[in-house]
mmCIF file of C-alpha atoms in Angstrom:
data_model
loop_
_atom_site.group_PDB
_atom_site.id
_atom_site.type_symbol
_atom_site.label_atom_id
_atom_site.label_comp_id
_atom_site.label_asym_id
_atom_site.label_seq_id
_atom_site.Cartn_x
_atom_site.Cartn_y
_atom_site.Cartn_z
ATOM 1 C CA UNK A 270 -146.700 116.146 173.311
ATOM 2 C CA UNK A 271 -143.724 113.928 174.151
ATOM 3 C CA UNK A 272 -145.583 112.398 177.086
ATOM 4 C CA UNK A 273 -148.582 111.615 174.905
ATOM 5 C CA UNK A 274 -146.310 109.940 172.369
ATOM 6 C CA UNK A 275 -144.706 107.816 175.086
ATOM 7 C CA UNK A 276 -148.143 106.796 176.372
ATOM 8 C CA UNK A 277 -149.178 105.794 172.832
ATOM 9 C CA UNK A 278 -146.139 103.511 172.578
ATOM 10 C CA UNK A 279 -146.876 101.807 175.861
ATOM 11 C CA UNK A 280 -148.242 98.239 176.198
ATOM 12 C CA UNK A 281 -151.685 97.697 174.755
ATOM 13 C CA UNK A 282 -154.207 96.011 177.034
ATOM 14 C CA UNK A 283 -155.250 92.674 175.481
ATOM 15 C CA UNK A 284 -158.995 92.082 175.408
ATOM 16 C CA UNK A 285 -160.178 88.512 176.008
ATOM 17 C CA UNK A 286 -160.826 86.653 172.771
ATOM 18 C CA UNK A 287 -164.574 86.488 172.081
ATOM 19 C CA UNK A 288 -166.316 83.209 171.300
ATOM 20 C CA UNK A 289 -167.249 83.410 167.626
ATOM 21 C CA UNK A 290 -167.988 79.729 166.979
ATOM 22 C CA UNK A 291 -169.618 77.063 169.133
ATOM 23 C CA UNK A 292 -169.896 73.370 168.539
ATOM 24 C CA UNK A 293 -169.657 69.883 169.989
ATOM 25 C CA UNK A 294 -166.203 69.212 171.448
ATOM 26 C CA UNK A 295 -164.679 65.988 172.775
ATOM 27 C CA UNK A 296 -162.068 66.400 175.533
ATOM 28 C CA UNK A 297 -159.657 63.448 175.757
ATOM 29 C CA UNK A 298 -157.363 63.294 178.806
ATOM 30 C CA UNK A 299 -156.506 60.481 181.215
ATOM 31 C CA UNK A 300 -156.431 62.891 184.199
ATOM 32 C CA UNK A 301 -159.937 63.559 185.493
ATOM 33 C CA UNK A 302 -159.101 66.971 186.969
ATOM 34 C CA UNK A 303 -157.820 68.182 183.576
ATOM 35 C CA UNK A 304 -160.966 66.905 181.824
ATOM 36 C CA UNK A 305 -163.269 68.582 184.321
ATOM 37 C CA UNK A 306 -161.463 71.920 184.241
ATOM 38 C CA UNK A 307 -161.383 72.087 180.469
ATOM 39 C CA UNK A 308 -164.969 70.820 180.109
ATOM 40 C CA UNK A 309 -166.329 73.488 182.489
ATOM 41 C CA UNK A 310 -164.416 76.222 180.677
ATOM 42 C CA UNK A 311 -165.735 75.101 177.283
ATOM 43 C CA UNK A 312 -169.299 74.749 178.571
ATOM 44 C CA UNK A 313 -169.190 78.340 179.849
ATOM 45 C CA UNK A 314 -168.256 79.408 176.324
ATOM 46 C CA UNK A 315 -171.403 77.743 174.977
ATOM 47 C CA UNK A 316 -169.931 74.526 173.613
ATOM 48 C CA UNK A 317 -171.514 71.091 173.946
ATOM 49 C CA UNK A 318 -168.854 69.018 175.694
ATOM 50 C CA UNK A 319 -168.197 65.318 176.180
ATOM 51 C CA UNK A 320 -165.094 63.693 177.608
ATOM 52 C CA UNK A 321 -163.095 60.495 177.233
ATOM 53 C CA UNK A 322 -160.614 59.098 179.737
ATOM 54 C CA UNK A 323 -158.349 57.485 177.150
ATOM 55 C CA UNK A 324 -157.527 56.899 173.522
ATOM 56 C CA UNK A 325 -159.644 53.763 173.042
ATOM 57 C CA UNK A 326 -162.734 55.480 174.413
ATOM 58 C CA UNK A 327 -162.069 58.501 172.182
ATOM 59 C CA UNK A 328 -162.067 56.340 169.040
ATOM 60 C CA UNK A 329 -165.589 55.162 169.861
ATOM 61 C CA UNK A 330 -166.979 58.710 169.449
ATOM 62 C CA UNK A 331 -167.892 59.860 165.926
ATOM 63 C CA UNK A 332 -170.177 62.904 166.025
ATOM 64 C CA UNK A 333 -168.022 65.874 167.068
ATOM 65 C CA UNK A 334 -166.930 69.145 165.554
ATOM 66 C CA UNK A 335 -163.565 69.193 167.352
ATOM 67 C CA UNK A 336 -161.381 66.967 169.520
ATOM 68 C CA UNK A 337 -158.984 68.300 172.183
ATOM 69 C CA UNK A 338 -156.553 65.410 172.527
ATOM 70 C CA UNK A 339 -153.922 64.839 175.225
ATOM 71 C CA UNK A 340 -150.659 63.469 173.845
ATOM 72 C CA UNK A 341 -149.505 61.327 176.798
ATOM 73 C CA UNK A 342 -152.052 58.670 177.833
ATOM 74 C CA UNK A 343 -151.546 55.177 179.282
ATOM 75 C CA UNK A 344 -153.669 53.056 176.918
ATOM 76 C CA UNK A 345 -153.132 54.605 173.457
ATOM 77 C CA UNK A 346 -151.015 57.718 173.168
ATOM 78 C CA UNK A 347 -152.501 60.776 171.498
ATOM 79 C CA UNK A 348 -150.343 60.513 168.376
ATOM 80 C CA UNK A 349 -151.577 56.957 167.699
ATOM 81 C CA UNK A 350 -155.166 58.056 168.311
ATOM 82 C CA UNK A 351 -154.656 60.899 165.823
ATOM 83 C CA UNK A 352 -153.201 58.536 163.188
ATOM 84 C CA UNK A 353 -156.126 56.119 163.607
ATOM 85 C CA UNK A 354 -158.654 58.951 163.355
ATOM 86 C CA UNK A 355 -157.142 60.216 160.108
ATOM 87 C CA UNK A 356 -157.237 56.675 158.675
ATOM 88 C CA UNK A 357 -160.927 56.212 159.575
ATOM 89 C CA UNK A 358 -163.394 57.540 156.984
ATOM 90 C CA UNK A 359 -165.895 58.397 159.744
ATOM 91 C CA UNK A 360 -163.377 60.377 161.822
ATOM 92 C CA UNK A 361 -160.817 61.793 159.426
ATOM 93 C CA UNK A 362 -162.617 65.113 158.851
ATOM 94 C CA UNK A 363 -162.900 65.962 162.566
ATOM 95 C CA UNK A 364 -160.253 68.590 163.432
ATOM 96 C CA UNK A 365 -157.917 67.772 166.340
ATOM 97 C CA UNK A 366 -155.987 70.116 168.639
ATOM 98 C CA UNK A 367 -153.204 68.354 170.546
ATOM 99 C CA UNK A 368 -152.743 69.456 174.179
ATOM 100 C CA UNK A 369 -149.676 68.205 176.037
ATOM 101 C CA UNK A 370 -147.205 68.940 178.790
ATOM 102 C CA UNK A 371 -144.406 68.247 176.310
ATOM 103 C CA UNK A 372 -143.056 71.461 174.836
ATOM 104 C CA UNK A 373 -140.501 69.980 172.424
ATOM 105 C CA UNK A 374 -140.680 70.923 168.779
ATOM 106 C CA UNK A 375 -140.355 67.333 167.503
ATOM 107 C CA UNK A 376 -143.631 66.284 169.142
ATOM 108 C CA UNK A 377 -145.425 69.266 167.635
ATOM 109 C CA UNK A 378 -144.034 68.523 164.173
ATOM 110 C CA UNK A 379 -145.048 64.838 164.337
ATOM 111 C CA UNK A 380 -148.593 65.759 165.365
ATOM 112 C CA UNK A 381 -148.992 68.413 162.676
ATOM 113 C CA UNK A 382 -147.614 66.015 160.041
ATOM 114 C CA UNK A 383 -150.081 63.349 161.223
ATOM 115 C CA UNK A 384 -152.980 65.734 160.595
ATOM 116 C CA UNK A 385 -153.495 67.767 163.767
ATOM 117 C CA UNK A 386 -154.934 71.232 163.240
ATOM 118 C CA UNK A 387 -152.937 72.757 166.078
ATOM 119 C CA UNK A 388 -150.701 72.002 169.056
ATOM 120 C CA UNK A 389 -150.890 73.658 172.509
ATOM 121 C CA UNK A 390 -148.486 73.030 175.406
ATOM 122 C CA UNK A 391 -149.745 72.785 178.972
ATOM 123 C CA UNK A 392 -150.453 74.895 180.887
ATOM 124 C CA UNK A 393 -152.316 76.533 178.032
ATOM 125 C CA UNK A 394 -153.346 80.154 177.774
ATOM 126 C CA UNK A 395 -157.199 80.237 177.934
ATOM 127 C CA UNK A 396 -157.353 83.181 175.521
ATOM 128 C CA UNK A 397 -155.079 81.433 173.031
ATOM 129 C CA UNK A 398 -157.063 78.195 173.390
ATOM 130 C CA UNK A 399 -160.341 80.029 172.755
ATOM 131 C CA UNK A 400 -158.893 81.724 169.657
ATOM 132 C CA UNK A 401 -157.642 78.423 168.254
ATOM 133 C CA UNK A 402 -160.926 76.667 168.958
ATOM 134 C CA UNK A 403 -162.713 79.508 167.152
ATOM 135 C CA UNK A 404 -160.376 79.112 164.180
ATOM 136 C CA UNK A 405 -160.759 75.304 164.044
ATOM 137 C CA UNK A 406 -164.545 75.404 164.280
ATOM 138 C CA UNK A 407 -164.686 78.143 161.651
ATOM 139 C CA UNK A 408 -162.612 76.054 159.239
ATOM 140 C CA UNK A 409 -164.709 72.992 160.076
ATOM 141 C CA UNK A 410 -167.890 74.892 159.186
ATOM 142 C CA UNK A 411 -166.416 75.870 155.821
ATOM 143 C CA UNK A 412 -165.189 72.338 155.146
ATOM 144 C CA UNK A 413 -168.608 70.900 155.998
ATOM 145 C CA UNK A 414 -170.240 73.442 153.716
ATOM 146 C CA UNK A 415 -167.797 72.539 150.958
ATOM 147 C CA UNK A 416 -168.579 68.836 151.425
ATOM 148 C CA UNK A 417 -172.306 69.544 151.189
ATOM 149 C CA UNK A 418 -171.774 71.517 147.991
ATOM 150 C CA UNK A 419 -169.618 68.725 146.566
ATOM 151 C CA UNK A 420 -172.271 66.134 147.407
ATOM 152 C CA UNK A 421 -174.912 68.305 145.753
ATOM 153 C CA UNK A 422 -172.719 68.628 142.674
ATOM 154 C CA UNK A 423 -172.165 64.851 142.633
ATOM 155 C CA UNK A 424 -175.906 64.217 143.019
ATOM 156 C CA UNK A 425 -176.752 66.645 140.231
ATOM 157 C CA UNK A 426 -174.032 65.162 138.026
ATOM 158 C CA UNK A 427 -175.412 61.666 138.641
ATOM 159 C CA UNK A 428 -178.929 62.859 137.773
ATOM 160 C CA UNK A 429 -177.596 64.468 134.598
ATOM 161 C CA UNK A 430 -175.750 61.294 133.601
ATOM 162 C CA UNK A 431 -178.853 59.156 134.248
ATOM 163 C CA UNK A 432 -180.875 61.529 132.090
ATOM 164 C CA UNK A 433 -178.192 61.483 129.398
ATOM 165 C CA UNK A 434 -178.226 57.670 129.406
ATOM 166 C CA UNK A 435 -181.876 57.798 128.359
ATOM 167 C CA UNK A 436 -180.761 59.693 125.248
ATOM 168 C CA UNK A 437 -177.294 58.380 124.369
ATOM 169 C CA UNK A 438 -175.413 55.078 124.733
ATOM 170 C CA UNK A 439 -172.943 54.921 127.644
ATOM 171 C CA UNK A 440 -169.958 54.485 125.318
ATOM 172 C CA UNK A 441 -170.913 57.610 123.372
ATOM 173 C CA UNK A 442 -171.270 59.624 126.597
ATOM 174 C CA UNK A 443 -167.772 58.524 127.574
ATOM 175 C CA UNK A 444 -166.372 59.716 124.250
ATOM 176 C CA UNK A 445 -168.091 63.092 124.593
ATOM 177 C CA UNK A 446 -166.731 63.451 128.129
ATOM 178 C CA UNK A 447 -163.238 62.855 126.762
ATOM 179 C CA UNK A 448 -163.564 65.770 124.363
ATOM 180 C CA UNK A 449 -164.795 64.246 121.089
ATOM 181 C CA UNK A 450 -167.033 66.695 119.276
ATOM 182 C CA UNK A 451 -167.939 64.594 116.229
ATOM 183 C CA UNK A 452 -169.424 61.144 116.844
ATOM 184 C CA UNK A 453 -169.705 59.232 113.563
ATOM 185 C CA UNK A 454 -168.902 55.539 113.074
ATOM 186 C CA UNK A 455 -169.492 52.794 110.539
ATOM 187 C CA UNK A 456 -170.597 49.352 111.716
ATOM 188 C CA UNK A 457 -170.594 46.392 109.344
ATOM 189 C CA UNK A 458 -172.758 43.722 111.031
ATOM 190 C CA UNK A 459 -175.764 45.367 112.643
ATOM 191 C CA UNK A 460 -179.350 44.174 112.880
ATOM 192 C CA UNK A 461 -181.999 46.895 112.669
ATOM 193 C CA UNK A 462 -185.554 46.424 113.955
ATOM 194 C CA UNK A 463 -188.603 48.535 113.202
ATOM 195 C CA UNK A 464 -191.927 47.931 114.951
ATOM 196 C CA UNK A 465 -195.269 49.658 114.532
ATOM 197 C CA UNK A 466 -198.638 49.169 116.216
ATOM 198 C CA UNK A 467 -201.338 48.066 113.786
ATOM 199 C CA UNK A 468 -204.277 50.499 113.377
ATOM 200 C CA UNK A 469 -203.098 52.482 116.363
ATOM 201 C CA UNK A 470 -204.097 55.850 114.878
ATOM 202 C CA UNK A 471 -207.656 54.635 114.347
ATOM 203 C CA UNK A 472 -207.828 53.236 117.878
ATOM 204 C CA UNK A 473 -206.275 56.326 119.485
ATOM 205 C CA UNK A 474 -209.093 58.551 118.210
ATOM 206 C CA UNK A 475 -211.482 56.810 120.616
ATOM 207 C CA UNK A 476 -209.218 56.970 123.702
ATOM 208 C CA UNK A 477 -208.684 59.760 126.231
ATOM 209 C CA UNK A 478 -205.236 61.366 125.809
ATOM 210 C CA UNK A 479 -204.095 60.510 129.351
ATOM 211 C CA UNK A 480 -204.981 56.830 128.884
ATOM 212 C CA UNK A 481 -203.287 56.766 125.481
ATOM 213 C CA UNK A 482 -200.050 58.191 126.864
ATOM 214 C CA UNK A 483 -200.194 55.811 129.848
ATOM 215 C CA UNK A 484 -200.526 52.851 127.470
ATOM 216 C CA UNK A 485 -197.619 53.887 125.257
ATOM 217 C CA UNK A 486 -195.468 54.712 128.255
ATOM 218 C CA UNK A 487 -196.043 51.305 129.823
ATOM 219 C CA UNK A 488 -195.561 49.474 126.532
ATOM 220 C CA UNK A 489 -192.373 51.272 125.505
ATOM 221 C CA UNK A 490 -190.987 50.981 129.046
ATOM 222 C CA UNK A 491 -191.438 47.213 128.698
ATOM 223 C CA UNK A 492 -189.614 47.332 125.359
ATOM 224 C CA UNK A 493 -186.807 49.426 126.890
ATOM 225 C CA UNK A 494 -186.338 46.955 129.744
ATOM 226 C CA UNK A 495 -186.235 44.085 127.269
ATOM 227 C CA UNK A 496 -183.603 45.888 125.181
ATOM 228 C CA UNK A 497 -181.394 46.360 128.261
ATOM 229 C CA UNK A 498 -181.705 42.676 129.138
ATOM 230 C CA UNK A 499 -180.614 41.597 125.641
ATOM 231 C CA UNK A 500 -177.895 44.205 125.036
ATOM 232 C CA UNK A 501 -179.963 45.813 122.265
ATOM 233 C CA UNK A 502 -179.711 49.578 121.742
ATOM 234 C CA UNK A 503 -182.960 51.518 121.544
ATOM 235 C CA UNK A 504 -182.606 54.286 118.966
ATOM 236 C CA UNK A 505 -185.893 56.161 119.152
ATOM 237 C CA UNK A 506 -189.671 56.120 119.130
ATOM 238 C CA UNK A 507 -191.731 58.007 116.583
ATOM 239 C CA UNK A 508 -195.382 58.123 117.556
ATOM 240 C CA UNK A 509 -196.336 54.466 118.020
ATOM 241 C CA UNK A 510 -193.260 53.185 116.148
ATOM 242 C CA UNK A 511 -190.176 51.763 117.897
ATOM 243 C CA UNK A 512 -186.678 51.415 116.446
ATOM 244 C CA UNK A 513 -183.803 49.401 117.929
ATOM 245 C CA UNK A 514 -180.486 47.939 116.758
ATOM 246 C CA UNK A 515 -178.185 45.141 117.884
ATOM 247 C CA UNK A 516 -174.421 45.291 117.406
ATOM 248 C CA UNK A 517 -173.694 48.957 118.120
ATOM 249 C CA UNK A 518 -172.159 50.977 119.591
ATOM 250 C CA UNK A 519 -170.801 48.073 121.679
ATOM 251 C CA UNK A 520 -170.415 44.721 119.916
ATOM 252 C CA UNK A 521 -172.325 41.741 121.308
ATOM 253 C CA UNK A 522 -171.619 38.040 120.593
ATOM 254 C CA UNK A 523 -174.675 37.408 118.398
ATOM 255 C CA UNK A 524 -176.579 40.543 117.348
ATOM 256 C CA UNK A 525 -178.818 38.517 114.998
ATOM 257 C CA UNK A 526 -180.129 36.220 117.750
ATOM 258 C CA UNK A 527 -180.429 39.187 120.130
ATOM 259 C CA UNK A 528 -182.624 41.178 117.742
ATOM 260 C CA UNK A 529 -184.760 38.080 117.041
ATOM 261 C CA UNK A 530 -185.308 37.549 120.778
ATOM 262 C CA UNK A 531 -186.123 41.241 121.054
ATOM 263 C CA UNK A 532 -188.823 40.888 118.401
ATOM 264 C CA UNK A 533 -190.448 37.859 120.051
ATOM 265 C CA UNK A 534 -190.247 39.544 123.451
ATOM 266 C CA UNK A 535 -191.974 42.663 122.090
ATOM 267 C CA UNK A 536 -194.931 40.594 120.884
ATOM 268 C CA UNK A 537 -195.137 38.840 124.268
ATOM 269 C CA UNK A 538 -194.981 42.085 126.238
ATOM 270 C CA UNK A 539 -197.522 43.746 123.989
ATOM 271 C CA UNK A 540 -199.904 40.927 124.896
ATOM 272 C CA UNK A 541 -199.207 41.513 128.586
ATOM 273 C CA UNK A 542 -199.881 45.267 128.347
ATOM 274 C CA UNK A 543 -202.983 44.663 126.213
ATOM 275 C CA UNK A 544 -204.276 42.338 128.928
ATOM 276 C CA UNK A 545 -203.835 45.061 131.541
ATOM 277 C CA UNK A 546 -205.686 47.676 129.459
ATOM 278 C CA UNK A 547 -208.148 45.331 127.745
ATOM 279 C CA UNK A 548 -207.004 46.458 124.286
ATOM 280 C CA UNK A 549 -206.751 44.308 121.110
ATOM 281 C CA UNK A 550 -203.713 45.971 119.467
ATOM 282 C CA UNK A 551 -201.174 44.018 117.412
ATOM 283 C CA UNK A 552 -197.701 44.874 116.134
ATOM 284 C CA UNK A 553 -195.793 44.566 112.849
ATOM 285 C CA UNK A 554 -192.045 43.997 112.986
ATOM 286 C CA UNK A 555 -189.381 44.161 110.276
ATOM 287 C CA UNK A 556 -185.669 43.249 110.631
ATOM 288 C CA UNK A 557 -182.754 43.651 108.234
ATOM 289 C CA UNK A 558 -179.013 43.228 108.825
ATOM 290 C CA UNK A 559 -176.008 44.905 107.257
ATOM 291 C CA UNK A 560 -173.746 47.965 107.488
ATOM 292 C CA UNK A 561 -174.905 51.275 108.958
ATOM 293 C CA UNK A 562 -173.488 54.663 109.871
ATOM 294 C CA UNK A 563 -174.233 55.847 113.422
ATOM 295 C CA UNK A 564 -173.630 59.174 115.104
ATOM 296 C CA UNK A 565 -175.000 62.217 116.867
ATOM 297 C CA UNK A 566 -176.888 64.894 115.010
ATOM 298 C CA UNK A 567 -178.125 68.263 116.197
ATOM 299 C CA UNK A 568 -177.013 70.672 118.896
ATOM 300 C CA UNK A 569 -180.421 71.183 120.526
ATOM 301 C CA UNK A 570 -182.251 68.031 121.672
ATOM 302 C CA UNK A 571 -179.648 65.977 119.853
ATOM 303 C CA UNK A 572 -180.079 62.234 119.283
ATOM 304 C CA UNK A 573 -177.949 59.210 118.478
ATOM 305 C CA UNK A 574 -179.224 57.876 115.163
ATOM 306 C CA UNK A 575 -178.372 55.396 112.401
ATOM 307 C CA UNK A 576 -178.514 55.722 108.607
ATOM 308 C CA UNK A 577 -178.045 53.673 105.482
ATOM 309 C CA UNK A 578 -179.713 51.135 103.187
ATOM 310 C CA UNK A 579 -179.951 48.670 106.066
ATOM 311 C CA UNK A 580 -182.217 51.079 107.944
ATOM 312 C CA UNK A 581 -184.367 51.753 104.867
ATOM 313 C CA UNK A 582 -184.819 48.046 104.127
ATOM 314 C CA UNK A 583 -185.760 47.271 107.754
ATOM 315 C CA UNK A 584 -188.390 50.007 107.621
ATOM 316 C CA UNK A 585 -189.718 48.599 104.339
ATOM 317 C CA UNK A 586 -189.924 45.103 105.818
ATOM 318 C CA UNK A 587 -191.959 46.407 108.743
ATOM 319 C CA UNK A 588 -194.387 48.124 106.372
ATOM 320 C CA UNK A 589 -194.906 44.826 104.458
ATOM 321 C CA UNK A 590 -195.167 42.650 107.566
ATOM 322 C CA UNK A 591 -198.390 41.196 108.995
ATOM 323 C CA UNK A 592 -199.912 41.695 112.460
ATOM 324 C CA UNK A 593 -197.881 39.989 115.184
ATOM 325 C CA UNK A 594 -195.418 38.623 112.614
ATOM 326 C CA UNK A 595 -191.682 39.190 112.314
ATOM 327 C CA UNK A 596 -190.667 39.923 108.725
ATOM 328 C CA UNK A 597 -186.929 39.420 108.063
ATOM 329 C CA UNK A 598 -184.664 39.769 105.053
ATOM 330 C CA UNK A 599 -182.530 36.985 103.642
ATOM 331 C CA UNK A 600 -179.425 38.717 105.046
ATOM 332 C CA UNK A 601 -180.900 38.320 108.517
ATOM 333 C CA UNK A 602 -182.496 34.914 107.946
ATOM 334 C CA UNK A 603 -179.217 33.180 107.023
ATOM 335 C CA UNK A 604 -177.874 33.961 110.518
ATOM 336 C CA UNK A 605 -180.963 32.516 112.221
ATOM 337 C CA UNK A 606 -181.193 29.094 110.571
ATOM 338 C CA UNK A 607 -181.328 26.461 113.306
ATOM 339 C CA UNK A 608 -182.415 28.310 116.461
ATOM 340 C CA UNK A 609 -185.558 29.686 114.749
ATOM 341 C CA UNK A 610 -188.107 28.598 112.144
ATOM 342 C CA UNK A 611 -188.149 30.487 108.829
ATOM 343 C CA UNK A 612 -191.203 30.598 106.570
ATOM 344 C CA UNK A 613 -190.640 31.971 103.024
ATOM 345 C CA UNK A 614 -192.719 35.086 102.420
ATOM 346 C CA UNK A 615 -191.734 35.850 98.840
ATOM 347 C CA UNK A 616 -190.027 38.928 97.512
ATOM 348 C CA UNK A 617 -190.672 42.623 98.001
ATOM 349 C CA UNK A 618 -189.593 45.593 95.900
ATOM 350 C CA UNK A 619 -187.241 48.009 97.657
ATOM 351 C CA UNK A 620 -186.305 51.276 96.005
ATOM 352 C CA UNK A 621 -182.689 51.179 94.917
ATOM 353 C CA UNK A 622 -182.334 47.486 95.861
ATOM 354 C CA UNK A 623 -184.745 45.703 93.527
ATOM 355 C CA UNK A 624 -186.518 42.542 94.665
ATOM 356 C CA UNK A 625 -185.479 41.020 97.993
ATOM 357 C CA UNK A 626 -186.367 37.553 99.263
ATOM 358 C CA UNK A 627 -187.985 37.715 102.706
ATOM 359 C CA UNK A 628 -189.162 35.351 105.456
ATOM 360 C CA UNK A 629 -191.410 35.240 108.492
ATOM 361 C CA UNK A 630 -189.581 34.288 111.654
ATOM 362 C CA UNK A 631 -191.130 31.907 114.193
ATOM 363 C CA UNK A 632 -190.111 30.085 117.357
ATOM 364 C CA UNK A 633 -189.321 26.404 116.973
#
């Protein structure tokens, strides 16, 4: 029993470390015999191996999973090569094992602090080298996988933000991202535009659904592009109606001129789309200016919307407009005297507001 116990306490035979990871490895050493010996050993283990005779040549290589880097070289020493690699966006994620004849602790510390994964003195133990290469390549695989996941997350986040920008203004998205849960603001000088296609319902009954949707999609995409050019905020579409505002949520220098240019541009782009489809449709537009309340409503398919008398009056003006005419209130007209022509239309009755003087807007 005693003899068996003594045998069990004896030295354990060390099995050679198995190759668990393979990859592309760059061997950097100014001595050709060292490069050849190490390259042959790595190739036998299944690695793809390339070599460089100095630091400058090493910095020209980019596509490797691991670099075995000699510390003492005549052109650029290994520590400087390591520092340059970690400063280069293309090279900084490649792990580096320093291999050197120097066995002092200071050299090892400087290399590790500069970003080396490991440090092996020459002559190195092949089993220890294999184990450390396995460990470095294993960590590199996990880091690469993490980077791929992060890029996927960034791509998906960017897609989500682009989608969100089709629903909400950028400023509002920023506020939500910073933790605001209630978005509600009052704006004093806003111009509200309503537009509606004349006799669209009657015309749509004679058109195939796919063609109808294609027409509206092309037309409203033109309106959306125009709004972005002018700094106008699209609020929503309802059927063949289009609503936009100027002056919120971000202020612009002249919201009144911007909304007027938007209205003229919508008539022009309607003509362009009509020409493509061979359709005769016209549009009515109404604009009123004044204070509004804006905010987000709903938790499912929520929207950014605006409310108030200004919105109601603009809608009323659109309903009383004429085909391909821009019907504006006196509150809007007084801001447009000079750059545009104003033709008195007369007064209209608005519930809760009484009679309002209105005008047709034209280019000069």
